[in-house]
Amino acid sequence: MTGISKSDTRKTFEAILEVISAEMQKNEKVIILGFGTFSVKDKAARMSIHPQTMQPLELPAKKVVRFKPSQYLNNLLVLKKKRGRPRIEKGAEQ
């Protein structure tokens, strides 16, 4: 499809992942135009209940990765979903 070998594609993909990881470790946003935005958010410590013992459990604060798809990607997904299954309009004869 792209004319690039599998090994070159793998190297390129791994390089992209390294850059994204390095930037996110610095708490920077990574924006890929037409695809979306990766970011790091702080999640506060909270209380929970252990499901087996039903004892209170404190979950520590942590950082989580967020991904927000671009409007372009969202539109592609919506169009693909609409094409998937035909809808029967109300009042349509069968």
mmCIF file of C-alpha atoms in Angstrom:
data_model
loop_
_atom_site.group_PDB
_atom_site.id
_atom_site.type_symbol
_atom_site.label_atom_id
_atom_site.label_comp_id
_atom_site.label_asym_id
_atom_site.label_seq_id
_atom_site.Cartn_x
_atom_site.Cartn_y
_atom_site.Cartn_z
ATOM 1 C CA MET A 1 0.000 0.000 0.000
ATOM 2 C CA THR A 2 2.635 2.532 1.021
ATOM 3 C CA GLY A 3 5.634 1.064 -0.787
ATOM 4 C CA ILE A 4 7.550 0.901 2.510
ATOM 5 C CA SER A 5 8.939 -2.418 3.754
ATOM 6 C CA LYS A 6 7.599 -4.001 6.942
ATOM 7 C CA SER A 7 10.910 -3.505 8.743
ATOM 8 C CA ASP A 8 11.049 0.203 7.805
ATOM 9 C CA THR A 9 7.431 0.619 8.857
ATOM 10 C CA ARG A 10 8.196 -1.030 12.213
ATOM 11 C CA LYS A 11 11.241 1.214 12.769
ATOM 12 C CA THR A 12 9.209 4.310 11.935
ATOM 13 C CA PHE A 13 6.363 3.289 14.241
ATOM 14 C CA GLU A 14 8.777 2.529 17.101
ATOM 15 C CA ALA A 15 10.452 5.927 16.613
ATOM 16 C CA ILE A 16 7.059 7.656 16.765
ATOM 17 C CA LEU A 17 6.191 5.792 19.975
ATOM 18 C CA GLU A 18 9.532 6.799 21.514
ATOM 19 C CA VAL A 19 8.891 10.473 20.753
ATOM 20 C CA ILE A 20 5.340 10.308 22.121
ATOM 21 C CA SER A 21 6.552 8.527 25.276
ATOM 22 C CA ALA A 22 9.409 10.982 25.839
ATOM 23 C CA GLU A 23 7.130 14.006 25.506
ATOM 24 C CA MET A 24 4.482 12.520 27.766
ATOM 25 C CA GLN A 25 7.100 11.774 30.436
ATOM 26 C CA LYS A 26 7.728 15.541 30.404
ATOM 27 C CA ASN A 27 3.935 16.108 30.840
ATOM 28 C CA GLU A 28 3.705 17.585 27.347
ATOM 29 C CA LYS A 29 0.769 17.165 24.987
ATOM 30 C CA VAL A 30 1.387 15.325 21.730
ATOM 31 C CA ILE A 31 -0.862 16.442 18.881
ATOM 32 C CA ILE A 32 -1.028 14.368 15.704
ATOM 33 C CA LEU A 33 -2.996 16.383 13.168
ATOM 34 C CA GLY A 34 -5.936 14.476 11.759
ATOM 35 C CA PHE A 35 -5.601 11.790 14.440
ATOM 36 C CA GLY A 36 -5.816 13.216 17.948
ATOM 37 C CA THR A 37 -4.106 14.458 21.097
ATOM 38 C CA PHE A 38 -2.292 12.430 23.747
ATOM 39 C CA SER A 39 -1.930 14.033 27.166
ATOM 40 C CA VAL A 40 -1.102 13.157 30.766
ATOM 41 C CA LYS A 41 -3.563 13.976 33.545
ATOM 42 C CA ASP A 42 -3.158 13.729 37.291
ATOM 43 C CA LYS A 43 -5.705 11.518 38.999
ATOM 44 C CA ALA A 44 -6.275 12.347 42.665
ATOM 45 C CA ALA A 45 -6.045 9.790 45.454
ATOM 46 C CA ARG A 46 -9.422 8.319 46.367
ATOM 47 C CA MET A 47 -11.137 5.828 48.592
ATOM 48 C CA SER A 48 -12.582 2.601 47.248
ATOM 49 C CA ILE A 49 -13.793 -0.744 48.558
ATOM 50 C CA HIS A 50 -11.935 -4.002 48.000
ATOM 51 C CA PRO A 51 -14.429 -6.223 46.106
ATOM 52 C CA GLN A 52 -13.554 -9.470 47.923
ATOM 53 C CA THR A 53 -13.061 -8.267 51.498
ATOM 54 C CA MET A 54 -15.373 -5.228 51.348
ATOM 55 C CA GLN A 55 -12.751 -3.318 53.344
ATOM 56 C CA PRO A 56 -12.005 0.362 52.629
ATOM 57 C CA LEU A 57 -9.021 0.762 50.338
ATOM 58 C CA GLU A 58 -7.096 3.936 49.574
ATOM 59 C CA LEU A 59 -6.042 4.241 45.950
ATOM 60 C CA PRO A 60 -2.979 6.482 45.547
ATOM 61 C CA ALA A 61 -2.730 9.472 43.234
ATOM 62 C CA LYS A 62 -1.369 8.631 39.802
ATOM 63 C CA LYS A 63 -0.870 9.930 36.300
ATOM 64 C CA VAL A 64 -3.062 8.596 33.502
ATOM 65 C CA VAL A 65 -2.781 8.823 29.734
ATOM 66 C CA ARG A 66 -5.650 10.493 27.907
ATOM 67 C CA PHE A 67 -6.405 10.404 24.204
ATOM 68 C CA LYS A 68 -8.818 12.762 22.521
ATOM 69 C CA PRO A 69 -9.525 11.915 18.882
ATOM 70 C CA SER A 70 -9.524 14.738 16.340
ATOM 71 C CA GLN A 71 -12.761 15.932 14.813
ATOM 72 C CA TYR A 72 -11.607 14.423 11.508
ATOM 73 C CA LEU A 73 -11.143 10.976 13.102
ATOM 74 C CA ASN A 74 -14.488 11.250 14.891
ATOM 75 C CA ASN A 75 -16.198 12.086 11.607
ATOM 76 C CA LEU A 76 -14.602 9.069 9.901
ATOM 77 C CA LEU A 77 -15.838 6.792 12.675
ATOM 78 C CA VAL A 78 -19.355 8.232 12.532
ATOM 79 C CA LEU A 79 -19.507 7.792 8.756
ATOM 80 C CA LYS A 80 -18.243 4.221 9.013
ATOM 81 C CA LYS A 81 -20.808 3.438 11.713
ATOM 82 C CA LYS A 82 -23.632 4.890 9.619
ATOM 83 C CA ARG A 83 -22.647 2.731 6.636
ATOM 84 C CA GLY A 84 -22.563 -0.434 8.735
ATOM 85 C CA ARG A 85 -26.242 -1.199 9.272
ATOM 86 C CA PRO A 86 -29.169 0.140 7.233
ATOM 87 C CA ARG A 87 -31.878 1.958 9.157
ATOM 88 C CA ILE A 88 -35.559 1.443 8.516
ATOM 89 C CA GLU A 89 -37.359 4.759 8.542
ATOM 90 C CA LYS A 90 -40.610 5.024 10.481
ATOM 91 C CA GLY A 91 -43.601 4.535 8.231
ATOM 92 C CA ALA A 92 -41.576 2.969 5.430
ATOM 93 C CA GLU A 93 -43.309 0.145 3.592
ATOM 94 C CA GLN A 94 -41.671 -3.266 3.771
#
